[in-house]
Amino acid sequence: MSVTVSDAGTHFIIAGASREAVEAELERRVADGAQVRSEPALIGAKWMATCENRRMNVRVQVEKLGMKSIVTAATREALEARVAELMELGARVDQPLEEIDGVWTVVLDDAPSG
């Protein structure tokens, strides 16, 4: 039986026609280290469950240094998501992201443009 897995940011939604298929996918993700957010439940005509998205469930640190912010995270995905949020608030990339000793880092300019 097939299931669909939808990326909902910090978690995945697993949906399928049978409980067994959803449980199998959920167990596969748990074996990879993800934590279950909600057990399989029948919602409408589909079985659904959720588990964490480990790539996005990473602590992102933002350090302010004057008009600059240094943003660091263990994964590129988490860093890019936080940088996108900060850019919506007006920050601009000053130094592009790079990986240094297993830590992803980017420097942002927080000064308002004008």
PDB file of N, CA and C in Angstrom:
ATOM      1  N   MET A   1       0.844  -1.180   0.000  1.00  0.00           N
ATOM      2  CA  MET A   1       0.000   0.000   0.000  1.00  0.00           C
ATOM      3  C   MET A   1       0.888   1.242   0.000  1.00  0.00           C
ATOM      4  N   SER A   2       0.490   2.233  -0.720  1.00  0.00           N
ATOM      5  CA  SER A   2       1.292   3.444  -0.785  1.00  0.00           C
ATOM      6  C   SER A   2       0.782   4.485   0.209  1.00  0.00           C
ATOM      7  N   VAL A   3       1.699   5.334   0.626  1.00  0.00           N
ATOM      8  CA  VAL A   3       1.370   6.449   1.504  1.00  0.00           C
ATOM      9  C   VAL A   3       1.923   7.712   0.877  1.00  0.00           C
ATOM     10  N   THR A   4       1.382   8.851   1.285  1.00  0.00           N
ATOM     11  CA  THR A   4       1.954  10.129   0.876  1.00  0.00           C
ATOM     12  C   THR A   4       2.562  10.762   2.117  1.00  0.00           C
ATOM     13  N   VAL A   5       3.681  11.422   1.916  1.00  0.00           N
ATOM     14  CA  VAL A   5       4.354  12.122   3.002  1.00  0.00           C
ATOM     15  C   VAL A   5       4.443  13.581   2.590  1.00  0.00           C
ATOM     16  N   SER A   6       3.796  14.441   3.385  1.00  0.00           N
ATOM     17  CA  SER A   6       3.785  15.872   3.096  1.00  0.00           C
ATOM     18  C   SER A   6       4.671  16.603   4.084  1.00  0.00           C
ATOM     19  N   ASP A   7       5.517  17.481   3.566  1.00  0.00           N
ATOM     20  CA  ASP A   7       6.408  18.286   4.398  1.00  0.00           C
ATOM     21  C   ASP A   7       5.628  19.484   4.919  1.00  0.00           C
ATOM     22  N   ALA A   8       5.474  19.560   6.237  1.00  0.00           N
ATOM     23  CA  ALA A   8       4.748  20.671   6.862  1.00  0.00           C
ATOM     24  C   ALA A   8       5.701  21.525   7.699  1.00  0.00           C
ATOM     25  N   GLY A   9       6.930  21.645   7.239  1.00  0.00           N
ATOM     26  CA  GLY A   9       7.912  22.468   7.957  1.00  0.00           C
ATOM     27  C   GLY A   9       8.589  21.686   9.057  1.00  0.00           C
ATOM     28  N   THR A  10       8.113  21.840  10.287  1.00  0.00           N
ATOM     29  CA  THR A  10       8.759  21.179  11.419  1.00  0.00           C
ATOM     30  C   THR A  10       8.334  19.725  11.567  1.00  0.00           C
ATOM     31  N   HIS A  11       7.346  19.279  10.771  1.00  0.00           N
ATOM     32  CA  HIS A  11       6.913  17.889  10.863  1.00  0.00           C
ATOM     33  C   HIS A  11       6.442  17.371   9.499  1.00  0.00           C
ATOM     34  N   PHE A  12       6.316  16.054   9.421  1.00  0.00           N
ATOM     35  CA  PHE A  12       5.807  15.395   8.226  1.00  0.00           C
ATOM     36  C   PHE A  12       4.418  14.843   8.522  1.00  0.00           C
ATOM     37  N   ILE A  13       3.524  14.935   7.547  1.00  0.00           N
ATOM     38  CA  ILE A  13       2.204  14.332   7.643  1.00  0.00           C
ATOM     39  C   ILE A  13       2.215  13.100   6.747  1.00  0.00           C
ATOM     40  N   ILE A  14       1.933  11.954   7.351  1.00  0.00           N
ATOM     41  CA  ILE A  14       1.920  10.687   6.628  1.00  0.00           C
ATOM     42  C   ILE A  14       0.455  10.274   6.469  1.00  0.00           C
ATOM     43  N   ALA A  15       0.030  10.026   5.232  1.00  0.00           N
ATOM     44  CA  ALA A  15      -1.369   9.671   4.971  1.00  0.00           C
ATOM     45  C   ALA A  15      -1.435   8.477   4.046  1.00  0.00           C
ATOM     46  N   GLY A  16      -2.423   7.615   4.276  1.00  0.00           N
ATOM     47  CA  GLY A  16      -2.602   6.451   3.428  1.00  0.00           C
ATOM     48  C   GLY A  16      -3.965   5.819   3.628  1.00  0.00           C
ATOM     49  N   ALA A  17      -4.268   4.865   2.774  1.00  0.00           N
ATOM     50  CA  ALA A  17      -5.576   4.208   2.814  1.00  0.00           C
ATOM     51  C   ALA A  17      -5.682   3.189   3.942  1.00  0.00           C
ATOM     52  N   SER A  18      -4.538   2.683   4.435  1.00  0.00           N
ATOM     53  CA  SER A  18      -4.595   1.681   5.502  1.00  0.00           C
ATOM     54  C   SER A  18      -3.732   2.092   6.687  1.00  0.00           C
ATOM     55  N   ARG A  19      -4.171   1.676   7.842  1.00  0.00           N
ATOM     56  CA  ARG A  19      -3.408   1.937   9.073  1.00  0.00           C
ATOM     57  C   ARG A  19      -2.025   1.288   8.990  1.00  0.00           C
ATOM     58  N   GLU A  20      -1.974   0.077   8.452  1.00  0.00           N
ATOM     59  CA  GLU A  20      -0.714  -0.670   8.371  1.00  0.00           C
ATOM     60  C   GLU A  20       0.330   0.076   7.535  1.00  0.00           C
ATOM     61  N   ALA A  21      -0.103   0.636   6.413  1.00  0.00           N
ATOM     62  CA  ALA A  21       0.829   1.352   5.538  1.00  0.00           C
ATOM     63  C   ALA A  21       1.356   2.601   6.234  1.00  0.00           C
ATOM     64  N   VAL A  22       0.482   3.329   6.916  1.00  0.00           N
ATOM     65  CA  VAL A  22       0.904   4.539   7.633  1.00  0.00           C
ATOM     66  C   VAL A  22       1.839   4.162   8.777  1.00  0.00           C
ATOM     67  N   GLU A  23       1.501   3.104   9.515  1.00  0.00           N
ATOM     68  CA  GLU A  23       2.365   2.655  10.614  1.00  0.00           C
ATOM     69  C   GLU A  23       3.739   2.233  10.114  1.00  0.00           C
ATOM     70  N   ALA A  24       3.796   1.557   8.968  1.00  0.00           N
ATOM     71  CA  ALA A  24       5.076   1.111   8.404  1.00  0.00           C
ATOM     72  C   ALA A  24       5.969   2.310   8.067  1.00  0.00           C
ATOM     73  N   GLU A  25       5.382   3.340   7.444  1.00  0.00           N
ATOM     74  CA  GLU A  25       6.162   4.545   7.108  1.00  0.00           C
ATOM     75  C   GLU A  25       6.590   5.274   8.369  1.00  0.00           C
ATOM     76  N   LEU A  26       5.699   5.360   9.343  1.00  0.00           N
ATOM     77  CA  LEU A  26       6.018   6.015  10.609  1.00  0.00           C
ATOM     78  C   LEU A  26       7.155   5.270  11.317  1.00  0.00           C
ATOM     79  N   GLU A  27       7.092   3.947  11.338  1.00  0.00           N
ATOM     80  CA  GLU A  27       8.152   3.142  11.968  1.00  0.00           C
ATOM     81  C   GLU A  27       9.484   3.334  11.259  1.00  0.00           C
ATOM     82  N   ARG A  28       9.454   3.448   9.931  1.00  0.00           N
ATOM     83  CA  ARG A  28      10.705   3.677   9.172  1.00  0.00           C
ATOM     84  C   ARG A  28      11.339   4.996   9.592  1.00  0.00           C
ATOM     85  N   ARG A  29      10.521   6.030   9.747  1.00  0.00           N
ATOM     86  CA  ARG A  29      11.041   7.349  10.131  1.00  0.00           C
ATOM     87  C   ARG A  29      11.512   7.358  11.583  1.00  0.00           C
ATOM     88  N   VAL A  30      10.822   6.638  12.452  1.00  0.00           N
ATOM     89  CA  VAL A  30      11.246   6.527  13.852  1.00  0.00           C
ATOM     90  C   VAL A  30      12.590   5.799  13.929  1.00  0.00           C
ATOM     91  N   ALA A  31      12.776   4.781  13.096  1.00  0.00           N
ATOM     92  CA  ALA A  31      14.051   4.057  13.058  1.00  0.00           C
ATOM     93  C   ALA A  31      15.191   4.978  12.636  1.00  0.00           C
ATOM     94  N   ASP A  32      14.871   6.019  11.855  1.00  0.00           N
ATOM     95  CA  ASP A  32      15.877   7.005  11.441  1.00  0.00           C
ATOM     96  C   ASP A  32      16.075   8.096  12.488  1.00  0.00           C
ATOM     97  N   GLY A  33      15.350   8.003  13.623  1.00  0.00           N
ATOM     98  CA  GLY A  33      15.556   8.948  14.714  1.00  0.00           C
ATOM     99  C   GLY A  33      14.475   9.987  14.919  1.00  0.00           C
ATOM    100  N   ALA A  34      13.436   9.990  14.083  1.00  0.00           N
ATOM    101  CA  ALA A  34      12.363  10.972  14.245  1.00  0.00           C
ATOM    102  C   ALA A  34      11.465  10.578  15.417  1.00  0.00           C
ATOM    103  N   GLN A  35      10.829  11.573  16.025  1.00  0.00           N
ATOM    104  CA  GLN A  35       9.879  11.319  17.098  1.00  0.00           C
ATOM    105  C   GLN A  35       8.465  11.458  16.560  1.00  0.00           C
ATOM    106  N   VAL A  36       7.578  10.595  17.054  1.00  0.00           N
ATOM    107  CA  VAL A  36       6.174  10.632  16.648  1.00  0.00           C
ATOM    108  C   VAL A  36       5.512  11.843  17.280  1.00  0.00           C
ATOM    109  N   ARG A  37       4.784  12.607  16.483  1.00  0.00           N
ATOM    110  CA  ARG A  37       4.002  13.739  16.990  1.00  0.00           C
ATOM    111  C   ARG A  37       2.564  13.307  17.252  1.00  0.00           C
ATOM    112  N   SER A  38       1.985  12.491  16.334  1.00  0.00           N
ATOM    113  CA  SER A  38       0.639  11.952  16.547  1.00  0.00           C
ATOM    114  C   SER A  38       0.583  10.547  15.959  1.00  0.00           C
ATOM    115  N   GLU A  39      -0.026   9.651  16.716  1.00  0.00           N
ATOM    116  CA  GLU A  39      -0.182   8.256  16.299  1.00  0.00           C
ATOM    117  C   GLU A  39      -1.175   8.170  15.142  1.00  0.00           C
ATOM    118  N   PRO A  40      -1.143   7.077  14.368  1.00  0.00           N
ATOM    119  CA  PRO A  40      -2.099   6.920  13.276  1.00  0.00           C
ATOM    120  C   PRO A  40      -3.539   7.030  13.762  1.00  0.00           C
ATOM    121  N   ALA A  41      -4.339   7.793  13.017  1.00  0.00           N
ATOM    122  CA  ALA A  41      -5.754   7.977  13.328  1.00  0.00           C
ATOM    123  C   ALA A  41      -6.518   8.068  12.016  1.00  0.00           C
ATOM    124  N   LEU A  42      -7.733   7.570  12.031  1.00  0.00           N
ATOM    125  CA  LEU A  42      -8.578   7.636  10.846  1.00  0.00           C
ATOM    126  C   LEU A  42      -9.222   9.017  10.788  1.00  0.00           C
ATOM    127  N   ILE A  43      -8.896   9.759   9.737  1.00  0.00           N
ATOM    128  CA  ILE A  43      -9.441  11.103   9.543  1.00  0.00           C
ATOM    129  C   ILE A  43     -10.128  11.094   8.185  1.00  0.00           C
ATOM    130  N   GLY A  44     -11.443  11.171   8.215  1.00  0.00           N
ATOM    131  CA  GLY A  44     -12.202  11.029   6.980  1.00  0.00           C
ATOM    132  C   GLY A  44     -12.026   9.627   6.445  1.00  0.00           C
ATOM    133  N   ALA A  45     -11.571   9.518   5.216  1.00  0.00           N
ATOM    134  CA  ALA A  45     -11.363   8.210   4.596  1.00  0.00           C
ATOM    135  C   ALA A  45      -9.901   7.776   4.615  1.00  0.00           C
ATOM    136  N   LYS A  46      -9.025   8.571   5.246  1.00  0.00           N
ATOM    137  CA  LYS A  46      -7.588   8.262   5.238  1.00  0.00           C
ATOM    138  C   LYS A  46      -7.057   8.100   6.649  1.00  0.00           C
ATOM    139  N   TRP A  47      -6.033   7.260   6.746  1.00  0.00           N
ATOM    140  CA  TRP A  47      -5.286   7.142   7.989  1.00  0.00           C
ATOM    141  C   TRP A  47      -4.164   8.170   7.945  1.00  0.00           C
ATOM    142  N   MET A  48      -3.935   8.864   9.067  1.00  0.00           N
ATOM    143  CA  MET A  48      -2.899   9.891   9.116  1.00  0.00           C
ATOM    144  C   MET A  48      -2.116   9.797  10.416  1.00  0.00           C
ATOM    145  N   ALA A  49      -0.853  10.215  10.326  1.00  0.00           N
ATOM    146  CA  ALA A  49       0.026  10.311  11.490  1.00  0.00           C
ATOM    147  C   ALA A  49       1.018  11.427  11.199  1.00  0.00           C
ATOM    148  N   THR A  50       1.661  11.920  12.241  1.00  0.00           N
ATOM    149  CA  THR A  50       2.704  12.933  12.032  1.00  0.00           C
ATOM    150  C   THR A  50       3.947  12.577  12.840  1.00  0.00           C
ATOM    151  N   CYS A  51       5.077  12.993  12.315  1.00  0.00           N
ATOM    152  CA  CYS A  51       6.354  12.849  13.028  1.00  0.00           C
ATOM    153  C   CYS A  51       7.201  14.078  12.724  1.00  0.00           C
ATOM    154  N   GLU A  52       8.201  14.277  13.551  1.00  0.00           N
ATOM    155  CA  GLU A  52       9.024  15.469  13.379  1.00  0.00           C
ATOM    156  C   GLU A  52       9.855  15.411  12.102  1.00  0.00           C
ATOM    157  N   ASN A  53      10.138  16.571  11.570  1.00  0.00           N
ATOM    158  CA  ASN A  53      11.048  16.731  10.444  1.00  0.00           C
ATOM    159  C   ASN A  53      12.388  17.083  11.069  1.00  0.00           C
ATOM    160  N   ARG A  54      13.252  16.103  11.217  1.00  0.00           N
ATOM    161  CA  ARG A  54      14.514  16.300  11.936  1.00  0.00           C
ATOM    162  C   ARG A  54      15.403  17.356  11.292  1.00  0.00           C
ATOM    163  N   ARG A  55      15.290  17.534   9.975  1.00  0.00           N
ATOM    164  CA  ARG A  55      16.117  18.555   9.313  1.00  0.00           C
ATOM    165  C   ARG A  55      15.733  19.953   9.752  1.00  0.00           C
ATOM    166  N   MET A  56      14.445  20.155  10.037  1.00  0.00           N
ATOM    167  CA  MET A  56      13.985  21.491  10.413  1.00  0.00           C
ATOM    168  C   MET A  56      13.888  21.683  11.920  1.00  0.00           C
ATOM    169  N   ASN A  57      13.990  20.591  12.665  1.00  0.00           N
ATOM    170  CA  ASN A  57      13.860  20.657  14.114  1.00  0.00           C
ATOM    171  C   ASN A  57      15.240  20.823  14.742  1.00  0.00           C
ATOM    172  N   VAL A  58      15.972  21.792  14.256  1.00  0.00           N
ATOM    173  CA  VAL A  58      17.340  22.028  14.684  1.00  0.00           C
ATOM    174  C   VAL A  58      17.416  23.426  15.282  1.00  0.00           C
ATOM    175  N   ARG A  59      18.129  23.542  16.361  1.00  0.00           N
ATOM    176  CA  ARG A  59      18.288  24.856  16.996  1.00  0.00           C
ATOM    177  C   ARG A  59      19.105  25.769  16.087  1.00  0.00           C
ATOM    178  N   VAL A  60      18.564  26.954  15.856  1.00  0.00           N
ATOM    179  CA  VAL A  60      19.254  27.969  15.060  1.00  0.00           C
ATOM    180  C   VAL A  60      19.597  29.116  16.002  1.00  0.00           C
ATOM    181  N   GLN A  61      20.852  29.525  15.983  1.00  0.00           N
ATOM    182  CA  GLN A  61      21.310  30.590  16.873  1.00  0.00           C
ATOM    183  C   GLN A  61      21.529  31.872  16.070  1.00  0.00           C
ATOM    184  N   VAL A  62      21.033  32.983  16.600  1.00  0.00           N
ATOM    185  CA  VAL A  62      21.209  34.285  15.968  1.00  0.00           C
ATOM    186  C   VAL A  62      21.920  35.179  16.973  1.00  0.00           C
ATOM    187  N   GLU A  63      23.137  35.601  16.619  1.00  0.00           N
ATOM    188  CA  GLU A  63      23.914  36.501  17.478  1.00  0.00           C
ATOM    189  C   GLU A  63      23.969  37.872  16.832  1.00  0.00           C
ATOM    190  N   LYS A  64      23.641  38.906  17.603  1.00  0.00           N
ATOM    191  CA  LYS A  64      23.664  40.280  17.105  1.00  0.00           C
ATOM    192  C   LYS A  64      25.015  40.904  17.432  1.00  0.00           C
ATOM    193  N   LEU A  65      25.622  41.524  16.427  1.00  0.00           N
ATOM    194  CA  LEU A  65      26.863  42.272  16.593  1.00  0.00           C
ATOM    195  C   LEU A  65      26.668  43.606  15.884  1.00  0.00           C
ATOM    196  N   GLY A  66      26.220  44.597  16.614  1.00  0.00           N
ATOM    197  CA  GLY A  66      25.922  45.894  16.007  1.00  0.00           C
ATOM    198  C   GLY A  66      24.784  45.762  15.023  1.00  0.00           C
ATOM    199  N   MET A  67      25.028  46.143  13.781  1.00  0.00           N
ATOM    200  CA  MET A  67      23.998  46.064  12.746  1.00  0.00           C
ATOM    201  C   MET A  67      24.109  44.769  11.944  1.00  0.00           C
ATOM    202  N   LYS A  68      24.857  43.802  12.453  1.00  0.00           N
ATOM    203  CA  LYS A  68      25.025  42.500  11.785  1.00  0.00           C
ATOM    204  C   LYS A  68      24.430  41.405  12.662  1.00  0.00           C
ATOM    205  N   SER A  69      24.012  40.335  12.021  1.00  0.00           N
ATOM    206  CA  SER A  69      23.569  39.131  12.718  1.00  0.00           C
ATOM    207  C   SER A  69      24.352  37.962  12.154  1.00  0.00           C
ATOM    208  N   ILE A  70      24.887  37.131  13.045  1.00  0.00           N
ATOM    209  CA  ILE A  70      25.552  35.902  12.633  1.00  0.00           C
ATOM    210  C   ILE A  70      24.590  34.773  12.980  1.00  0.00           C
ATOM    211  N   VAL A  71      24.169  34.036  11.954  1.00  0.00           N
ATOM    212  CA  VAL A  71      23.181  32.977  12.127  1.00  0.00           C
ATOM    213  C   VAL A  71      23.886  31.646  11.916  1.00  0.00           C
ATOM    214  N   THR A  72      23.735  30.714  12.875  1.00  0.00           N
ATOM    215  CA  THR A  72      24.391  29.413  12.778  1.00  0.00           C
ATOM    216  C   THR A  72      23.386  28.299  13.077  1.00  0.00           C
ATOM    217  N   ALA A  73      23.618  27.141  12.449  1.00  0.00           N
ATOM    218  CA  ALA A  73      22.777  25.956  12.676  1.00  0.00           C
ATOM    219  C   ALA A  73      23.554  24.720  12.237  1.00  0.00           C
ATOM    220  N   ALA A  74      23.088  23.564  12.702  1.00  0.00           N
ATOM    221  CA  ALA A  74      23.748  22.303  12.359  1.00  0.00           C
ATOM    222  C   ALA A  74      23.381  21.814  10.959  1.00  0.00           C
ATOM    223  N   THR A  75      22.255  22.292  10.411  1.00  0.00           N
ATOM    224  CA  THR A  75      21.864  21.863   9.065  1.00  0.00           C
ATOM    225  C   THR A  75      21.624  23.070   8.160  1.00  0.00           C
ATOM    226  N   ARG A  76      21.900  22.873   6.902  1.00  0.00           N
ATOM    227  CA  ARG A  76      21.691  23.934   5.913  1.00  0.00           C
ATOM    228  C   ARG A  76      20.209  24.302   5.809  1.00  0.00           C
ATOM    229  N   GLU A  77      19.331  23.290   5.853  1.00  0.00           N
ATOM    230  CA  GLU A  77      17.901  23.535   5.714  1.00  0.00           C
ATOM    231  C   GLU A  77      17.375  24.442   6.813  1.00  0.00           C
ATOM    232  N   ALA A  78      17.774  24.159   8.064  1.00  0.00           N
ATOM    233  CA  ALA A  78      17.320  24.972   9.191  1.00  0.00           C
ATOM    234  C   ALA A  78      17.852  26.396   9.074  1.00  0.00           C
ATOM    235  N   LEU A  79      19.105  26.531   8.671  1.00  0.00           N
ATOM    236  CA  LEU A  79      19.702  27.856   8.513  1.00  0.00           C
ATOM    237  C   LEU A  79      18.976  28.645   7.418  1.00  0.00           C
ATOM    238  N   GLU A  80      18.743  28.017   6.279  1.00  0.00           N
ATOM    239  CA  GLU A  80      18.069  28.708   5.177  1.00  0.00           C
ATOM    240  C   GLU A  80      16.656  29.144   5.563  1.00  0.00           C
ATOM    241  N   ALA A  81      15.956  28.314   6.334  1.00  0.00           N
ATOM    242  CA  ALA A  81      14.595  28.674   6.753  1.00  0.00           C
ATOM    243  C   ALA A  81      14.618  29.897   7.658  1.00  0.00           C
ATOM    244  N   ARG A  82      15.556  29.957   8.597  1.00  0.00           N
ATOM    245  CA  ARG A  82      15.637  31.098   9.520  1.00  0.00           C
ATOM    246  C   ARG A  82      16.095  32.354   8.785  1.00  0.00           C
ATOM    247  N   VAL A  83      17.044  32.217   7.870  1.00  0.00           N
ATOM    248  CA  VAL A  83      17.516  33.360   7.090  1.00  0.00           C
ATOM    249  C   VAL A  83      16.374  33.933   6.251  1.00  0.00           C
ATOM    250  N   ALA A  84      15.542  33.064   5.674  1.00  0.00           N
ATOM    251  CA  ALA A  84      14.396  33.537   4.886  1.00  0.00           C
ATOM    252  C   ALA A  84      13.455  34.362   5.758  1.00  0.00           C
ATOM    253  N   GLU A  85      13.226  33.920   6.996  1.00  0.00           N
ATOM    254  CA  GLU A  85      12.377  34.676   7.921  1.00  0.00           C
ATOM    255  C   GLU A  85      12.975  36.049   8.209  1.00  0.00           C
ATOM    256  N   LEU A  86      14.284  36.089   8.463  1.00  0.00           N
ATOM    257  CA  LEU A  86      14.952  37.356   8.790  1.00  0.00           C
ATOM    258  C   LEU A  86      14.983  38.301   7.586  1.00  0.00           C
ATOM    259  N   MET A  87      15.102  37.738   6.393  1.00  0.00           N
ATOM    260  CA  MET A  87      15.112  38.568   5.193  1.00  0.00           C
ATOM    261  C   MET A  87      13.739  39.195   4.949  1.00  0.00           C
ATOM    262  N   GLU A  88      12.675  38.494   5.332  1.00  0.00           N
ATOM    263  CA  GLU A  88      11.337  39.065   5.220  1.00  0.00           C
ATOM    264  C   GLU A  88      11.190  40.278   6.137  1.00  0.00           C
ATOM    265  N   LEU A  89      11.997  40.327   7.191  1.00  0.00           N
ATOM    266  CA  LEU A  89      11.966  41.447   8.129  1.00  0.00           C
ATOM    267  C   LEU A  89      12.948  42.555   7.736  1.00  0.00           C
ATOM    268  N   GLY A  90      13.618  42.403   6.582  1.00  0.00           N
ATOM    269  CA  GLY A  90      14.481  43.459   6.074  1.00  0.00           C
ATOM    270  C   GLY A  90      15.970  43.185   6.101  1.00  0.00           C
ATOM    271  N   ALA A  91      16.400  42.051   6.660  1.00  0.00           N
ATOM    272  CA  ALA A  91      17.837  41.736   6.673  1.00  0.00           C
ATOM    273  C   ALA A  91      18.303  41.391   5.258  1.00  0.00           C
ATOM    274  N   ARG A  92      19.592  41.630   5.016  1.00  0.00           N
ATOM    275  CA  ARG A  92      20.208  41.286   3.733  1.00  0.00           C
ATOM    276  C   ARG A  92      21.456  40.442   3.993  1.00  0.00           C
ATOM    277  N   VAL A  93      21.734  39.523   3.079  1.00  0.00           N
ATOM    278  CA  VAL A  93      22.917  38.670   3.226  1.00  0.00           C
ATOM    279  C   VAL A  93      24.157  39.526   3.010  1.00  0.00           C
ATOM    280  N   ASP A  94      25.050  39.527   4.001  1.00  0.00           N
ATOM    281  CA  ASP A  94      26.311  40.257   3.927  1.00  0.00           C
ATOM    282  C   ASP A  94      27.422  39.310   3.487  1.00  0.00           C
ATOM    283  N   GLN A  95      27.449  38.120   4.072  1.00  0.00           N
ATOM    284  CA  GLN A  95      28.401  37.084   3.684  1.00  0.00           C
ATOM    285  C   GLN A  95      27.604  35.803   3.491  1.00  0.00           C
ATOM    286  N   PRO A  96      27.720  35.175   2.328  1.00  0.00           N
ATOM    287  CA  PRO A  96      26.886  34.010   2.022  1.00  0.00           C
ATOM    288  C   PRO A  96      27.123  32.845   2.972  1.00  0.00           C
ATOM    289  N   LEU A  97      26.150  31.933   3.003  1.00  0.00           N
ATOM    290  CA  LEU A  97      26.268  30.807   3.914  1.00  0.00           C
ATOM    291  C   LEU A  97      27.411  29.904   3.512  1.00  0.00           C
ATOM    292  N   GLU A  98      28.033  29.349   4.548  1.00  0.00           N
ATOM    293  CA  GLU A  98      29.120  28.410   4.342  1.00  0.00           C
ATOM    294  C   GLU A  98      29.159  27.450   5.517  1.00  0.00           C
ATOM    295  N   GLU A  99      29.750  26.292   5.284  1.00  0.00           N
ATOM    296  CA  GLU A  99      29.889  25.305   6.339  1.00  0.00           C
ATOM    297  C   GLU A  99      31.309  25.347   6.869  1.00  0.00           C
ATOM    298  N   ILE A 100      31.426  25.516   8.175  1.00  0.00           N
ATOM    299  CA  ILE A 100      32.738  25.565   8.821  1.00  0.00           C
ATOM    300  C   ILE A 100      32.721  24.563   9.968  1.00  0.00           C
ATOM    301  N   ASP A 101      33.540  23.535   9.866  1.00  0.00           N
ATOM    302  CA  ASP A 101      33.631  22.500  10.906  1.00  0.00           C
ATOM    303  C   ASP A 101      32.267  21.923  11.275  1.00  0.00           C
ATOM    304  N   GLY A 102      31.417  21.656  10.281  1.00  0.00           N
ATOM    305  CA  GLY A 102      30.128  21.031  10.511  1.00  0.00           C
ATOM    306  C   GLY A 102      29.021  21.964  10.964  1.00  0.00           C
ATOM    307  N   VAL A 103      29.299  23.267  11.014  1.00  0.00           N
ATOM    308  CA  VAL A 103      28.292  24.248  11.411  1.00  0.00           C
ATOM    309  C   VAL A 103      28.043  25.183  10.228  1.00  0.00           C
ATOM    310  N   TRP A 104      26.765  25.349   9.873  1.00  0.00           N
ATOM    311  CA  TRP A 104      26.394  26.258   8.788  1.00  0.00           C
ATOM    312  C   TRP A 104      26.261  27.669   9.342  1.00  0.00           C
ATOM    313  N   THR A 105      26.850  28.638   8.647  1.00  0.00           N
ATOM    314  CA  THR A 105      26.888  30.022   9.127  1.00  0.00           C
ATOM    315  C   THR A 105      26.596  30.980   7.981  1.00  0.00           C
ATOM    316  N   VAL A 106      25.914  32.089   8.307  1.00  0.00           N
ATOM    317  CA  VAL A 106      25.694  33.178   7.362  1.00  0.00           C
ATOM    318  C   VAL A 106      25.723  34.479   8.161  1.00  0.00           C
ATOM    319  N   VAL A 107      26.218  35.539   7.528  1.00  0.00           N
ATOM    320  CA  VAL A 107      26.236  36.864   8.175  1.00  0.00           C
ATOM    321  C   VAL A 107      25.241  37.731   7.442  1.00  0.00           C
ATOM    322  N   LEU A 108      24.345  38.352   8.225  1.00  0.00           N
ATOM    323  CA  LEU A 108      23.318  39.224   7.662  1.00  0.00           C
ATOM    324  C   LEU A 108      23.578  40.659   8.079  1.00  0.00           C
ATOM    325  N   ASP A 109      23.208  41.600   7.212  1.00  0.00           N
ATOM    326  CA  ASP A 109      23.243  43.031   7.506  1.00  0.00           C
ATOM    327  C   ASP A 109      21.828  43.420   7.903  1.00  0.00           C
ATOM    328  N   ASP A 110      21.670  43.920   9.129  1.00  0.00           N
ATOM    329  CA  ASP A 110      20.350  44.282   9.637  1.00  0.00           C
ATOM    330  C   ASP A 110      19.977  45.736   9.383  1.00  0.00           C
ATOM    331  N   ALA A 111      20.910  46.512   8.822  1.00  0.00           N
ATOM    332  CA  ALA A 111      20.651  47.937   8.610  1.00  0.00           C
ATOM    333  C   ALA A 111      19.537  48.111   7.590  1.00  0.00           C
ATOM    334  N   PRO A 112      18.596  49.018   7.863  1.00  0.00           N
ATOM    335  CA  PRO A 112      17.523  49.256   6.891  1.00  0.00           C
ATOM    336  C   PRO A 112      18.086  49.834   5.606  1.00  0.00           C
ATOM    337  N   SER A 113      17.561  49.348   4.480  1.00  0.00           N
ATOM    338  CA  SER A 113      18.024  49.899   3.201  1.00  0.00           C
ATOM    339  C   SER A 113      17.272  51.184   2.917  1.00  0.00           C
ATOM    340  N   GLY A 114      17.909  52.048   2.218  1.00  0.00           N
ATOM    341  CA  GLY A 114      17.194  53.275   1.925  1.00  0.00           C
ATOM    342  C   GLY A 114      18.061  54.220   1.308  1.00  0.00           C
TER     343      GLY A 114
END
